[in-house]
Amino acid sequence: MNGNILITGKPGTGKSTLALWLIERLGQPWAGYQTVKAEDTPAGPLYVMKQVPGGACAPISRQAAGGIRGIPETFEVLGTQWVQAAVDGPCPVIVLDEIGRFEGQCEGFLTAIHGALDSPKLVIAVLKKEEHPHLRQLREREDSFLFDLDELSRLDARERLLSLLRAETGWGGSPVQAGPF
């Protein structure tokens, strides 16, 4: 495929669900990471980054000073390693779920993200819809297809993704169906 797929939208619009739906239809092995809610705290939810394949987890946020703060070391060390392992590994699809505000000052991690997007592999990246320079830069990449779930219905997003895959790869996978996402 001659372009990566970037999925954005407000919280709760189904970004990660759409990414998983697409992966299921591709039927290809994939590597990368997922962001998973670990627990709710009085200040808000805490998250971990989970490596795929393998399932190793590391916290990316913590409660501090009455709020939630990112843990840059997780992105810079493990996150960078996991993205690079996905680029170097045998899986033809890389999933980066999700890229958000905490990563803004993590230059090594952001370099690895751009390296994955520059690779010949298909990258499916979920982007938090916020105005930060690193997120804007990703959304503006000319080598990627951006799907904004604030502007597309769930059905339209699925239909457009399947049409894109058919046009780019000749893929004849399963049609759009009712169900999750």
CSV table of C-alpha atoms in Angstrom, one decimal:
chain,number,residue,atom,x,y,z
A,1,MET,CA,0.0,0.0,0.0
A,2,ASN,CA,1.3,3.4,-0.9
A,3,GLY,CA,0.2,5.3,2.2
A,4,ASN,CA,-0.3,4.9,5.9
A,5,ILE,CA,-3.7,5.2,7.7
A,6,LEU,CA,-4.1,7.8,10.4
A,7,ILE,CA,-7.2,7.8,12.5
A,8,THR,CA,-8.2,10.8,14.7
A,9,GLY,CA,-11.2,12.1,16.5
A,10,LYS,CA,-12.4,13.2,19.9
A,11,PRO,CA,-12.4,10.7,22.8
A,12,GLY,CA,-15.1,8.0,22.4
A,13,THR,CA,-15.5,8.2,18.6
A,14,GLY,CA,-14.1,4.7,18.1
A,15,LYS,CA,-10.5,5.4,16.9
A,16,SER,CA,-9.0,2.3,18.4
A,17,THR,CA,-12.0,0.2,17.6
A,18,LEU,CA,-11.8,1.2,13.9
A,19,ALA,CA,-8.1,0.4,13.9
A,20,LEU,CA,-8.8,-3.1,15.3
A,21,TRP,CA,-11.7,-3.6,12.9
A,22,LEU,CA,-9.3,-2.8,10.0
A,23,ILE,CA,-6.6,-5.1,11.3
A,24,GLU,CA,-9.1,-7.9,11.5
A,25,ARG,CA,-10.2,-7.4,7.9
A,26,LEU,CA,-6.6,-7.3,6.7
A,27,GLY,CA,-5.9,-10.7,8.1
A,28,GLN,CA,-2.2,-9.9,8.3
A,29,PRO,CA,0.2,-10.3,11.3
A,30,TRP,CA,0.9,-7.0,13.0
A,31,ALA,CA,3.2,-5.5,15.6
A,32,GLY,CA,3.5,-2.3,17.5
A,33,TYR,CA,1.7,-1.2,20.6
A,34,GLN,CA,-1.7,-0.4,22.1
A,35,THR,CA,-2.6,2.1,24.8
A,36,VAL,CA,-4.8,0.4,27.4
A,37,LYS,CA,-6.5,2.0,30.4
A,38,ALA,CA,-5.0,0.6,33.6
A,39,GLU,CA,-7.1,2.2,36.3
A,40,ASP,CA,-9.3,5.2,37.3
A,41,THR,CA,-8.0,7.6,39.9
A,42,PRO,CA,-9.5,10.8,41.4
A,43,ALA,CA,-7.4,12.8,38.9
A,44,GLY,CA,-8.5,10.7,35.9
A,45,PRO,CA,-7.6,7.5,34.2
A,46,LEU,CA,-4.1,6.0,34.1
A,47,TYR,CA,-2.8,4.2,31.0
A,48,VAL,CA,-0.2,1.6,30.0
A,49,MET,CA,1.5,0.9,26.7
A,50,LYS,CA,1.2,-2.7,25.7
A,51,GLN,CA,3.6,-4.3,23.2
A,52,VAL,CA,2.2,-6.4,20.4
A,53,PRO,CA,3.2,-9.2,20.0
A,54,GLY,CA,4.4,-10.2,23.4
A,55,GLY,CA,2.1,-8.3,25.8
A,56,ALA,CA,4.7,-6.6,27.8
A,57,CYS,CA,3.2,-3.5,29.5
A,58,ALA,CA,4.7,-0.3,30.9
A,59,PRO,CA,2.9,2.7,32.5
A,60,ILE,CA,2.8,5.9,30.4
A,61,SER,CA,0.9,8.1,33.0
A,62,ARG,CA,0.9,8.6,36.7
A,63,GLN,CA,-1.1,10.7,39.2
A,64,ALA,CA,0.9,13.7,40.4
A,65,ALA,CA,0.2,17.1,41.8
A,66,GLY,CA,-3.6,16.6,41.5
A,67,GLY,CA,-3.4,15.7,37.9
A,68,ILE,CA,-2.2,13.1,35.4
A,69,ARG,CA,1.3,13.4,34.1
A,70,GLY,CA,3.1,11.4,31.3
A,71,ILE,CA,6.1,9.2,32.0
A,72,PRO,CA,8.6,10.2,29.3
A,73,GLU,CA,11.0,7.4,30.1
A,74,THR,CA,8.5,4.8,29.0
A,75,PHE,CA,8.2,6.4,25.6
A,76,GLU,CA,11.9,7.1,25.2
A,77,VAL,CA,13.1,3.7,26.2
A,78,LEU,CA,10.5,1.0,25.7
A,79,GLY,CA,8.2,2.8,23.3
A,80,THR,CA,11.1,3.6,21.0
A,81,GLN,CA,12.4,-0.1,21.2
A,82,TRP,CA,8.9,-1.5,20.5
A,83,VAL,CA,8.3,0.7,17.5
A,84,GLN,CA,11.8,-0.1,16.1
A,85,ALA,CA,11.2,-3.8,16.7
A,86,ALA,CA,7.9,-3.5,14.7
A,87,VAL,CA,9.8,-1.8,11.8
A,88,ASP,CA,12.6,-4.4,11.9
A,89,GLY,CA,10.4,-7.4,12.4
A,90,PRO,CA,8.6,-9.7,9.9
A,91,CYS,CA,5.0,-8.3,10.4
A,92,PRO,CA,3.8,-6.4,7.3
A,93,VAL,CA,1.5,-4.1,9.4
A,94,ILE,CA,2.5,-1.8,12.3
A,95,VAL,CA,-0.1,-0.4,14.7
A,96,LEU,CA,0.6,2.7,16.8
A,97,ASP,CA,-2.4,3.1,19.2
A,98,GLU,CA,-2.4,5.8,20.4
A,99,ILE,CA,-0.1,8.9,19.9
A,100,GLY,CA,-1.1,11.7,22.2
A,101,ARG,CA,0.1,14.7,24.3
A,102,PHE,CA,2.5,12.9,26.6
A,103,GLU,CA,4.9,12.1,23.7
A,104,GLY,CA,5.4,15.7,22.6
A,105,GLN,CA,8.9,16.1,24.2
A,106,CYS,CA,10.0,12.5,23.5
A,107,GLU,CA,12.3,13.1,20.5
A,108,GLY,CA,13.6,9.5,20.3
A,109,PHE,CA,10.1,8.1,20.3
A,110,LEU,CA,8.8,10.6,17.8
A,111,THR,CA,11.8,9.8,15.5
A,112,ALA,CA,10.9,6.1,15.7
A,113,ILE,CA,7.2,6.9,14.9
A,114,HIS,CA,8.3,8.9,11.8
A,115,GLY,CA,10.7,6.0,10.9
A,116,ALA,CA,7.8,3.6,11.0
A,117,LEU,CA,5.7,5.9,8.8
A,118,ASP,CA,8.6,6.2,6.4
A,119,SER,CA,9.0,2.4,6.2
A,120,PRO,CA,7.5,0.2,3.4
A,121,LYS,CA,5.1,-1.3,5.9
A,122,LEU,CA,1.5,-0.3,6.3
A,123,VAL,CA,1.2,1.8,9.5
A,124,ILE,CA,-2.2,2.2,11.2
A,125,ALA,CA,-1.8,5.1,13.7
A,126,VAL,CA,-4.4,6.4,16.1
A,127,LEU,CA,-3.9,10.1,16.9
A,128,LYS,CA,-5.4,12.0,19.8
A,129,LYS,CA,-7.3,15.0,18.4
A,130,GLU,CA,-5.5,17.8,20.1
A,131,GLU,CA,-3.5,20.8,19.0
A,132,HIS,CA,0.1,19.9,19.7
A,133,PRO,CA,2.9,20.4,17.1
A,134,HIS,CA,3.9,16.8,16.9
A,135,LEU,CA,0.3,15.7,16.4
A,136,ARG,CA,-0.3,18.4,13.8
A,137,GLN,CA,2.9,17.3,12.0
A,138,LEU,CA,1.7,13.7,11.8
A,139,ARG,CA,-1.8,14.7,10.6
A,140,GLU,CA,-0.2,16.8,7.8
A,141,ARG,CA,2.0,14.0,6.4
A,142,GLU,CA,1.4,13.8,2.6
A,143,ASP,CA,2.1,10.1,2.5
A,144,SER,CA,-0.8,9.2,4.8
A,145,PHE,CA,-4.6,9.0,4.6
A,146,LEU,CA,-6.3,10.8,7.4
A,147,PHE,CA,-9.7,9.5,8.7
A,148,ASP,CA,-11.3,12.0,11.1
A,149,LEU,CA,-14.1,10.3,13.0
A,150,ASP,CA,-15.6,13.7,13.9
A,151,GLU,CA,-16.2,14.2,10.2
A,152,LEU,CA,-17.1,10.7,9.1
A,153,SER,CA,-19.8,8.4,10.4
A,154,ARG,CA,-18.6,5.0,11.5
A,155,LEU,CA,-20.1,3.3,8.4
A,156,ASP,CA,-18.6,5.9,6.1
A,157,ALA,CA,-15.2,5.4,7.7
A,158,ARG,CA,-15.4,1.6,7.2
A,159,GLU,CA,-16.6,2.0,3.6
A,160,ARG,CA,-13.8,4.4,2.7
A,161,LEU,CA,-11.1,2.2,4.3
A,162,LEU,CA,-12.3,-0.8,2.4
A,163,SER,CA,-12.4,1.1,-0.8
A,164,LEU,CA,-8.9,2.5,-0.2
A,165,LEU,CA,-7.6,-1.0,0.5
A,166,ARG,CA,-9.2,-2.4,-2.7
A,167,ALA,CA,-7.9,0.5,-4.8
A,168,GLU,CA,-4.4,0.4,-3.3
A,169,THR,CA,-3.9,-3.4,-3.0
A,170,GLY,CA,-6.6,-5.1,-5.0
A,171,TRP,CA,-7.7,-6.6,-1.7
A,172,GLY,CA,-11.0,-8.4,-1.9
A,173,GLY,CA,-11.7,-8.9,1.8
A,174,SER,CA,-15.0,-8.9,3.6
A,175,PRO,CA,-17.5,-6.2,2.9
A,176,VAL,CA,-18.7,-3.7,5.4
A,177,GLN,CA,-20.9,-5.4,8.0
A,178,ALA,CA,-23.0,-4.3,10.9
A,179,GLY,CA,-21.5,-4.9,14.3
A,180,PRO,CA,-18.9,-3.3,16.6
A,181,PHE,CA,-17.7,0.0,15.2
